[in-house]
Coordinates of C-alpha atoms in Angstrom, one line a residue:
M1 CA 162.3 -248.3 79.5
Y2 CA 161.2 -247.4 76.0
D3 CA 161.5 -243.6 75.4
A4 CA 160.9 -242.7 71.8
K5 CA 162.0 -239.1 72.5
S6 CA 165.3 -240.0 74.0
L7 CA 168.5 -239.4 72.0
N8 CA 170.2 -242.4 73.6
A9 CA 170.1 -245.3 71.2
R10 CA 169.6 -247.9 73.9
E11 CA 166.5 -246.1 75.1
F12 CA 164.7 -245.4 71.8
I13 CA 165.7 -248.9 70.7
S14 CA 164.9 -250.6 74.0
H15 CA 165.9 -254.3 74.1
D16 CA 163.6 -254.9 77.0
E17 CA 160.6 -253.3 75.2
I18 CA 161.3 -255.4 72.0
E19 CA 161.5 -258.6 74.1
S20 CA 158.3 -257.6 75.9
A21 CA 156.6 -256.9 72.6
L22 CA 157.7 -260.2 71.1
A23 CA 156.3 -262.1 74.1
W24 CA 153.0 -260.1 73.9
A25 CA 152.7 -260.8 70.2
D26 CA 153.3 -264.5 70.7
E27 CA 150.8 -264.7 73.5
N28 CA 148.1 -263.0 71.3
K29 CA 148.9 -264.4 67.9
G30 CA 145.8 -266.6 68.1
N31 CA 143.6 -263.8 69.4
R32 CA 141.5 -263.2 66.3
E33 CA 139.4 -260.5 67.9
L34 CA 142.4 -258.4 68.7
I35 CA 144.0 -259.0 65.3
S36 CA 140.8 -258.0 63.6
K37 CA 140.8 -254.8 65.7
V38 CA 144.3 -254.0 64.7
M39 CA 143.5 -254.7 61.0
R40 CA 140.6 -252.3 61.2
K41 CA 142.8 -249.6 62.7
A42 CA 145.4 -250.3 59.9
S43 CA 142.7 -249.8 57.2
E44 CA 142.2 -246.2 58.4
K45 CA 145.5 -245.4 56.7
K46 CA 147.2 -243.8 59.7
G47 CA 149.7 -246.5 60.5
L48 CA 150.4 -248.8 63.5
N49 CA 152.8 -248.8 66.4
H50 CA 155.5 -251.4 66.7
R51 CA 153.5 -253.7 69.0
E52 CA 150.5 -253.7 66.7
A53 CA 152.6 -254.3 63.6
L54 CA 154.4 -257.2 65.3
L55 CA 151.2 -258.8 66.2
L56 CA 150.1 -258.8 62.5
L57 CA 153.5 -260.1 61.5
V58 CA 153.3 -263.2 63.7
G59 CA 149.5 -263.7 63.8
G60 CA 147.9 -262.1 60.8
E61 CA 146.3 -264.2 58.0
S62 CA 148.6 -263.8 54.9
G63 CA 145.7 -263.3 52.5
E64 CA 144.2 -260.5 54.5
L65 CA 147.6 -258.9 55.1
F66 CA 148.5 -258.9 51.4
E67 CA 145.1 -257.6 50.4
L68 CA 145.3 -254.7 52.8
A69 CA 148.9 -253.9 52.0
G70 CA 148.1 -253.8 48.3
K71 CA 145.1 -251.6 48.9
L72 CA 147.2 -249.2 51.0
K73 CA 150.0 -249.1 48.5
Q74 CA 147.5 -248.2 45.8
E75 CA 146.0 -245.5 48.0
F76 CA 149.4 -243.8 48.6
Y77 CA 151.4 -244.6 45.5
G78 CA 149.1 -245.7 42.8
K79 CA 150.8 -247.9 40.2
R80 CA 154.0 -246.0 40.0
V81 CA 157.4 -247.5 40.9
V82 CA 160.4 -245.3 41.2
L83 CA 163.6 -246.5 39.6
F84 CA 167.2 -245.8 40.6
A85 CA 170.7 -247.2 40.3
P86 CA 173.6 -247.4 42.9
L87 CA 176.9 -245.9 42.0
Y88 CA 179.9 -247.3 43.9
L89 CA 182.8 -244.9 44.2
S90 CA 185.2 -246.8 46.4
N91 CA 185.6 -250.1 48.1
Y92 CA 188.4 -249.1 50.5
C93 CA 187.1 -249.6 54.0
D94 CA 188.4 -249.5 57.6
N95 CA 185.5 -251.3 59.1
G96 CA 185.5 -255.0 60.1
C97 CA 182.0 -256.1 59.1
I98 CA 182.0 -259.9 58.7
Y99 CA 179.1 -260.0 56.3
C100 CA 180.6 -257.6 53.8
S101 CA 183.4 -258.2 51.3
Y102 CA 184.6 -254.6 51.8
N103 CA 185.8 -255.8 55.3
A104 CA 189.2 -254.3 56.0
K105 CA 190.7 -257.7 56.6
N106 CA 189.6 -259.1 53.3
N107 CA 193.0 -259.5 51.5
N108 CA 191.3 -261.1 48.5
M109 CA 189.4 -257.9 47.6
V110 CA 190.9 -255.7 44.8
R111 CA 190.7 -252.2 46.2
K112 CA 189.7 -249.4 43.9
K113 CA 188.6 -245.7 44.0
L114 CA 187.1 -243.8 41.1
T115 CA 188.7 -240.6 39.9
Q116 CA 186.5 -237.7 38.9
D117 CA 187.1 -238.5 35.3
E118 CA 186.1 -242.1 35.9
I119 CA 183.0 -240.9 37.7
R120 CA 182.1 -238.9 34.7
R121 CA 182.3 -242.0 32.5
E122 CA 180.1 -243.9 34.9
V123 CA 177.5 -241.2 35.0
I124 CA 177.4 -240.8 31.2
A125 CA 176.9 -244.6 31.0
L126 CA 174.1 -244.4 33.5
Q127 CA 172.5 -241.4 31.7
D128 CA 172.7 -243.4 28.4
M129 CA 170.6 -246.1 30.1
G130 CA 168.0 -243.4 31.1
H131 CA 168.7 -243.1 34.8
K132 CA 167.8 -239.8 36.6
R133 CA 168.3 -240.9 40.2
L134 CA 171.4 -242.4 41.8
A135 CA 172.3 -243.8 45.2
L136 CA 176.0 -243.0 45.9
E137 CA 177.8 -245.7 47.8
A138 CA 181.3 -245.8 49.3
G139 CA 183.2 -247.8 51.9
Y140 CA 184.4 -246.0 55.1
S141 CA 187.9 -244.7 54.6
P142 CA 189.0 -241.2 55.8
E143 CA 192.1 -241.7 53.7
H144 CA 190.5 -242.8 50.4
S145 CA 186.9 -241.4 50.6
P146 CA 186.8 -238.5 53.0
I147 CA 183.8 -236.2 53.1
D148 CA 185.5 -233.8 50.7
Y149 CA 185.8 -236.6 48.1
I150 CA 182.2 -237.4 48.5
L151 CA 181.2 -233.7 48.0
E152 CA 183.4 -233.3 45.0
S153 CA 181.9 -236.5 43.5
I154 CA 178.4 -235.2 44.0
D155 CA 179.3 -231.9 42.3
T156 CA 180.7 -233.9 39.4
I157 CA 177.6 -236.0 39.1
Y158 CA 175.2 -233.0 39.0
S159 CA 177.4 -231.2 36.5
I160 CA 177.2 -233.8 33.7
K161 CA 174.6 -233.2 31.0
H162 CA 175.0 -235.7 28.2
K163 CA 172.7 -235.8 25.2
N164 CA 169.2 -235.7 26.9
G165 CA 170.5 -237.2 30.1
A166 CA 170.9 -235.6 33.5
I167 CA 171.1 -237.0 37.1
R168 CA 168.5 -235.0 39.0
R169 CA 168.8 -236.5 42.4
V170 CA 171.7 -238.0 44.3
N171 CA 170.9 -240.0 47.4
V172 CA 173.9 -240.8 49.6
N173 CA 174.6 -244.0 51.4
I174 CA 177.9 -243.5 53.4
A175 CA 179.1 -244.3 56.9
A176 CA 177.8 -242.6 60.0
A177 CA 179.2 -239.1 60.2
S178 CA 179.3 -236.0 62.5
V179 CA 176.7 -233.2 62.5
E180 CA 179.2 -230.9 60.7
E181 CA 179.8 -233.5 58.0
Y182 CA 176.0 -233.8 57.5
R183 CA 175.7 -230.0 57.2
K184 CA 178.2 -230.3 54.3
L185 CA 176.1 -233.0 52.7
K186 CA 173.1 -230.7 53.0
T187 CA 174.8 -227.9 51.1
A188 CA 175.6 -230.4 48.3
D189 CA 171.9 -230.7 47.6
I190 CA 171.6 -234.4 48.3
G191 CA 168.3 -236.2 48.2
T192 CA 167.9 -238.8 50.9
Y193 CA 170.7 -239.8 53.3
I194 CA 170.6 -243.6 53.7
L195 CA 172.2 -245.7 56.4
F196 CA 171.4 -249.3 57.1
Q197 CA 171.5 -250.3 60.7
E198 CA 172.3 -253.9 59.6
T199 CA 171.1 -255.2 63.0
Y200 CA 169.4 -253.5 65.9
H201 CA 170.2 -256.4 68.2
E202 CA 173.2 -255.0 70.1
E203 CA 174.9 -258.2 71.1
T204 CA 174.6 -259.4 67.5
Y205 CA 175.8 -256.0 66.3
K206 CA 179.0 -256.3 68.3
S207 CA 179.6 -259.9 67.0
V208 CA 179.4 -258.9 63.4
H209 CA 181.2 -255.5 63.6
L210 CA 184.6 -256.3 64.8
A211 CA 186.6 -253.2 64.1
G212 CA 186.4 -249.6 62.9
P213 CA 184.0 -246.8 63.8
K214 CA 181.0 -248.9 62.8
S215 CA 181.7 -251.2 65.7
D216 CA 180.3 -248.4 68.0
Y217 CA 176.6 -249.3 68.3
A218 CA 175.5 -246.0 69.7
W219 CA 177.5 -243.9 67.2
H220 CA 175.9 -245.8 64.3
T221 CA 172.4 -246.0 65.7
E222 CA 172.2 -242.3 66.6
A223 CA 173.5 -241.2 63.1
M224 CA 170.0 -240.3 61.8
D225 CA 169.5 -237.9 64.7
R226 CA 172.8 -236.2 63.8
A227 CA 171.9 -236.1 60.1
M228 CA 168.6 -234.4 60.8
Q229 CA 170.3 -232.0 63.3
G230 CA 172.6 -231.2 60.4
G231 CA 169.7 -230.2 58.2
I232 CA 169.1 -233.3 56.2
D233 CA 165.4 -233.4 55.4
D234 CA 165.0 -237.0 54.2
V235 CA 166.6 -240.0 55.8
G236 CA 166.3 -243.7 54.9
I237 CA 166.8 -246.6 57.3
G238 CA 167.0 -250.3 56.9
V239 CA 168.2 -253.6 58.3
L240 CA 170.1 -256.5 56.8
F241 CA 167.8 -259.4 57.3
G242 CA 169.6 -262.6 58.2
L243 CA 171.9 -261.3 61.0
A244 CA 169.3 -261.7 63.8
D245 CA 165.7 -262.7 64.5
Y246 CA 163.7 -261.0 61.8
R247 CA 160.8 -260.3 64.2
Y248 CA 163.3 -258.4 66.5
E249 CA 164.6 -256.4 63.6
F250 CA 161.1 -255.6 62.3
A251 CA 160.0 -254.2 65.6
A252 CA 163.2 -252.3 66.2
M253 CA 163.1 -250.6 62.8
L254 CA 159.6 -249.4 63.4
M255 CA 160.7 -248.1 66.8
H256 CA 163.5 -246.2 65.1
A257 CA 160.8 -244.7 62.8
E258 CA 158.7 -243.8 65.8
H259 CA 161.7 -242.2 67.4
L260 CA 162.5 -240.0 64.4
E261 CA 158.9 -238.8 64.2
A262 CA 158.7 -238.1 67.9
V263 CA 161.9 -236.1 68.0
H264 CA 162.2 -234.5 64.6
G265 CA 158.5 -234.4 63.5
V266 CA 159.0 -236.6 60.5
G267 CA 159.8 -240.3 60.2
P268 CA 162.0 -242.0 57.6
H269 CA 161.5 -241.1 53.9
T270 CA 162.4 -244.7 53.0
M271 CA 162.9 -248.1 54.5
S272 CA 165.2 -250.7 52.9
V273 CA 164.9 -254.5 53.4
P274 CA 168.0 -256.1 52.1
R275 CA 168.7 -259.8 52.8
I276 CA 172.1 -261.4 53.3
R277 CA 173.7 -262.3 50.0
R278 CA 176.9 -264.2 49.1
S279 CA 179.8 -261.7 49.0
G280 CA 183.1 -262.8 47.7
T281 CA 184.3 -265.5 50.1
I282 CA 181.4 -264.8 52.5
S283 CA 178.7 -267.4 52.4
T284 CA 175.1 -267.0 53.5
N285 CA 175.5 -270.3 55.3
S286 CA 177.5 -268.5 57.9
F287 CA 174.4 -266.8 59.2
K288 CA 171.6 -268.8 60.8
Y289 CA 168.8 -266.2 60.7
G290 CA 168.1 -266.2 56.9
I291 CA 164.5 -265.8 55.9
D292 CA 162.6 -267.4 53.0
D293 CA 160.6 -265.6 50.3
D294 CA 157.3 -266.2 52.1
T295 CA 158.5 -264.5 55.3
F296 CA 160.1 -261.7 53.3
E297 CA 156.8 -261.0 51.6
R298 CA 155.0 -260.9 55.0
I299 CA 157.6 -258.4 56.3
V300 CA 157.1 -256.1 53.3
A301 CA 153.4 -256.3 53.6
C302 CA 153.4 -255.5 57.4
L303 CA 155.7 -252.6 56.9
R304 CA 153.4 -251.1 54.2
I305 CA 150.5 -251.5 56.6
S306 CA 152.4 -250.0 59.5
V307 CA 154.0 -247.0 57.7
P308 CA 151.7 -246.6 54.6
Y309 CA 153.3 -243.3 53.6
T310 CA 156.9 -244.4 53.7
G311 CA 158.8 -245.6 50.6
I312 CA 160.0 -249.2 50.7
I313 CA 163.0 -250.1 48.6
V314 CA 164.1 -253.5 47.3
S315 CA 167.3 -253.7 45.3
T316 CA 168.7 -256.2 42.7
R317 CA 169.9 -258.3 45.7
E318 CA 166.5 -259.9 45.1
S319 CA 165.5 -262.1 42.1
E320 CA 162.9 -261.0 39.5
A321 CA 160.4 -263.5 41.0
C322 CA 160.8 -262.2 44.5
R323 CA 160.7 -258.5 43.4
R324 CA 157.4 -259.3 41.6
R325 CA 155.9 -260.6 44.8
V326 CA 156.8 -257.7 47.0
L327 CA 155.9 -255.1 44.4
D328 CA 152.2 -256.1 44.9
V329 CA 152.3 -255.8 48.7
G330 CA 154.3 -252.6 49.3
V331 CA 157.5 -251.9 47.5
S332 CA 157.6 -248.5 45.8
Q333 CA 161.2 -248.2 44.7
I334 CA 163.5 -250.6 42.9
S335 CA 166.9 -250.5 41.3
G336 CA 167.5 -251.5 37.7
G337 CA 170.5 -252.4 35.6
S338 CA 172.7 -252.2 38.8
R339 CA 176.4 -252.8 39.0
T340 CA 178.0 -253.2 42.5
N341 CA 181.5 -253.3 41.3
I342 CA 183.7 -250.2 41.0
G343 CA 183.6 -248.8 37.5
G344 CA 181.1 -251.4 36.3
Y345 CA 178.8 -249.2 34.2
S346 CA 181.4 -247.8 31.8
S347 CA 183.5 -250.9 31.5
Q348 CA 182.0 -254.3 30.9
N349 CA 185.3 -256.1 30.8
I350 CA 186.5 -255.8 34.4
T351 CA 188.2 -259.0 35.4
E352 CA 188.9 -258.3 39.1
D353 CA 186.2 -258.5 41.7
T354 CA 185.5 -255.2 43.3
S355 CA 181.9 -255.8 44.2
Q356 CA 180.2 -255.6 47.6
F357 CA 177.8 -258.4 47.0
E358 CA 176.4 -260.6 44.3
I359 CA 173.2 -259.4 42.7
S360 CA 170.3 -261.7 41.8
D361 CA 168.5 -259.6 39.1
N362 CA 170.9 -259.0 36.3
R363 CA 168.5 -257.4 33.8
S364 CA 169.2 -254.2 32.1
L365 CA 167.2 -251.0 33.0
G366 CA 165.4 -251.3 29.7
E367 CA 164.3 -254.9 30.5
V368 CA 163.2 -253.8 34.0
V369 CA 161.1 -250.9 32.5
R370 CA 159.5 -253.2 30.0
W371 CA 158.7 -255.8 32.7
L372 CA 157.1 -253.2 34.9
L373 CA 154.9 -252.1 32.0
E374 CA 153.9 -255.7 31.2
I375 CA 152.8 -256.4 34.8
G376 CA 150.8 -253.1 35.0
Y377 CA 153.1 -250.7 36.8
I378 CA 154.2 -247.2 35.8
P379 CA 158.0 -246.9 35.8
S380 CA 158.8 -243.4 37.3
F381 CA 162.0 -241.4 36.9
C382 CA 160.4 -238.4 38.7
T383 CA 162.5 -236.2 41.0
A384 CA 160.0 -233.2 41.1
C385 CA 159.5 -233.3 44.9
Y386 CA 163.2 -232.9 45.5
Q387 CA 163.5 -230.2 42.9
E388 CA 160.5 -228.3 44.2
G389 CA 161.5 -228.6 47.9
R390 CA 158.7 -231.0 48.8
V391 CA 160.9 -232.9 51.2
G392 CA 161.0 -233.8 54.9
Q393 CA 157.9 -232.8 56.9
R394 CA 156.3 -231.0 54.0
F395 CA 156.4 -234.1 51.9
M396 CA 155.1 -236.3 54.7
E397 CA 152.2 -234.0 55.3
L398 CA 151.2 -234.1 51.7
C399 CA 151.7 -237.9 51.5
K400 CA 149.7 -238.7 54.6
S401 CA 146.8 -236.5 53.4
G402 CA 146.8 -238.2 50.1
L403 CA 147.3 -235.0 48.2
I404 CA 150.7 -236.0 46.7
K405 CA 149.4 -239.0 44.8
K406 CA 147.7 -237.2 41.9
Q407 CA 150.8 -235.0 41.3
C408 CA 153.2 -237.9 41.6
N409 CA 151.2 -240.0 39.2
S410 CA 151.2 -237.2 36.6
N411 CA 154.9 -236.7 37.0
A412 CA 155.5 -240.4 36.6
I413 CA 153.7 -240.4 33.3
I414 CA 155.7 -237.3 32.1
T415 CA 159.1 -238.9 33.0
L416 CA 158.0 -242.2 31.5
S417 CA 157.2 -240.4 28.3
E418 CA 160.7 -238.8 28.4
Y419 CA 162.3 -242.2 28.9
L420 CA 160.3 -243.8 26.0
A421 CA 161.2 -241.0 23.6
D422 CA 164.9 -240.9 24.5
Y423 CA 165.9 -244.5 25.5
A424 CA 163.3 -247.2 24.9
D425 CA 163.4 -249.8 22.1
D426 CA 160.4 -250.0 19.7
E427 CA 158.6 -252.8 21.7
T428 CA 158.9 -250.9 25.0
R429 CA 157.8 -247.6 23.4
L430 CA 154.7 -249.2 21.9
L431 CA 153.8 -250.8 25.2
G432 CA 154.5 -247.6 27.2
D433 CA 152.4 -245.5 24.8
K434 CA 149.4 -247.8 25.4
I435 CA 149.9 -247.5 29.2
I436 CA 150.1 -243.7 29.0
A437 CA 147.0 -243.6 26.8
S438 CA 145.1 -245.7 29.2
A439 CA 146.3 -243.7 32.2
G440 CA 144.9 -240.6 30.5
K441 CA 141.4 -242.1 30.7
N442 CA 141.6 -243.7 34.1
S443 CA 143.0 -242.9 37.5
I444 CA 146.3 -244.8 38.0

C-alpha cells in the first residue's frame, strides 16, 4: 500500500506501487489521448504525480516534452543559473558502498582530512575564484569527521572574509544523522541539507551497500524526515542513476517528494541527478543500468515538468555538451571549477588520489561563467533567499505563485555584476556588461 503520509520508508516508497505504476505506464504509453491530457495538466504549472510523470517519461514525445520543460523552466527560473562548488573535507569512511572510492575496504585510497587551517586555505582559493555558495562534503566517519568537526568547519567557512570574497551559503551533504544532530546543523545556519538516496530499489540498495550505517535502508531513506523534524528548512534529494532501472528510480524520487510535501508541508528544495562515473578502481562497466545522454535529457525534462518549482542540480560529473542539453530543459544549478579531491583548490600539485569520482567538465569557474553568458544564461551567485529567511515553505509558496522570479532575476544581475567587477577577465566582463544592459531593457 502506498501511504505518502507514513513515516515508514517502505510505505512511502512502496515497491508494489512503483511496480504497478510501471505496468500502468507501459500499458498506456501508446495512449495519445491520455498523454495529451497529462501534458495539458502539466502546462498548468502545478506539477504531476508520480504516475502521470512516469507516463510522460516512457510515452511522451521528446520534442513536446522538451518544449514544455523549457517553457516551465523559463516561467519559474527565467534565464538564471545558480553556481556553486563542492568542498570535500575528508574521505575517511566506514561505509561499504561498492560504487564509491571512499569505500572502507578500498585500501588503494589515500585517506585525508582537512585541518581548520587547510579549510581556510581552500575557502580563500574558492573565494578568489568568485564562489559564494559551497556544498560541504565528507565521508561517514565518527572518528575522523564527527558532527562537531562538521560544525567547526562550517563556522570556519563563514568566518573567512578575503578581499571582496565571502561564502554566503553552506549547503551540507553528509551521511544520514539523528534528529539531534540535525538540530545542531540547523543552529550552524546551513542552507540545504542534501542526501542522495543512491537507489530506492531496496534489493539493489542492499547489494551495493555492504557495510556501515548506510547499509540500513530505512535509516537512510527516512533521513529527510528526521532532518525536517530537527528544524532543517530546505532538503535536497537525489538518486545515482545507473544502479537500478531508471524508470523505477524516477518514480520513487517523485514519491519521496510527494511524501515530504504530504508530511511536512513542503517538498524538496532541490533534486540531483548524478550518473555513475568511474571512481578509482571502480568501473562503470560493473553496473548494467547505465543511461545514455538522450535518456538523461528526458529524465531532466520530465522532472522539470513534474516539479516545476524545485531546483534541479547537475554537477561536473557531466560533460560540457551534456550540461548544455539539460540546461535548456530544466537544470537550474550547476557546479563550476570543481575539485573532488581533498585539498584540491589550494594546491594544484597533489600527486595522491583522494577524489571520490572522476569529473567530466574540468573548466574553471571563469570559463563556465563566460560559457553561460555566451549561450544566453545569467550566472547567479545569489544567496538572498537564505539570508532573508525565504526558505522552506515560505520559499515554495513564493516560487509556486511565480512571485519569486522577478526578485531572483534582479538579484542574479546584482551578483553577476559583483562577479564581473571583482573576478572576471576583460572578455567576460564585456560580454557580461552587454547581457546586463540587455536585461535592463527586457524581462529575463
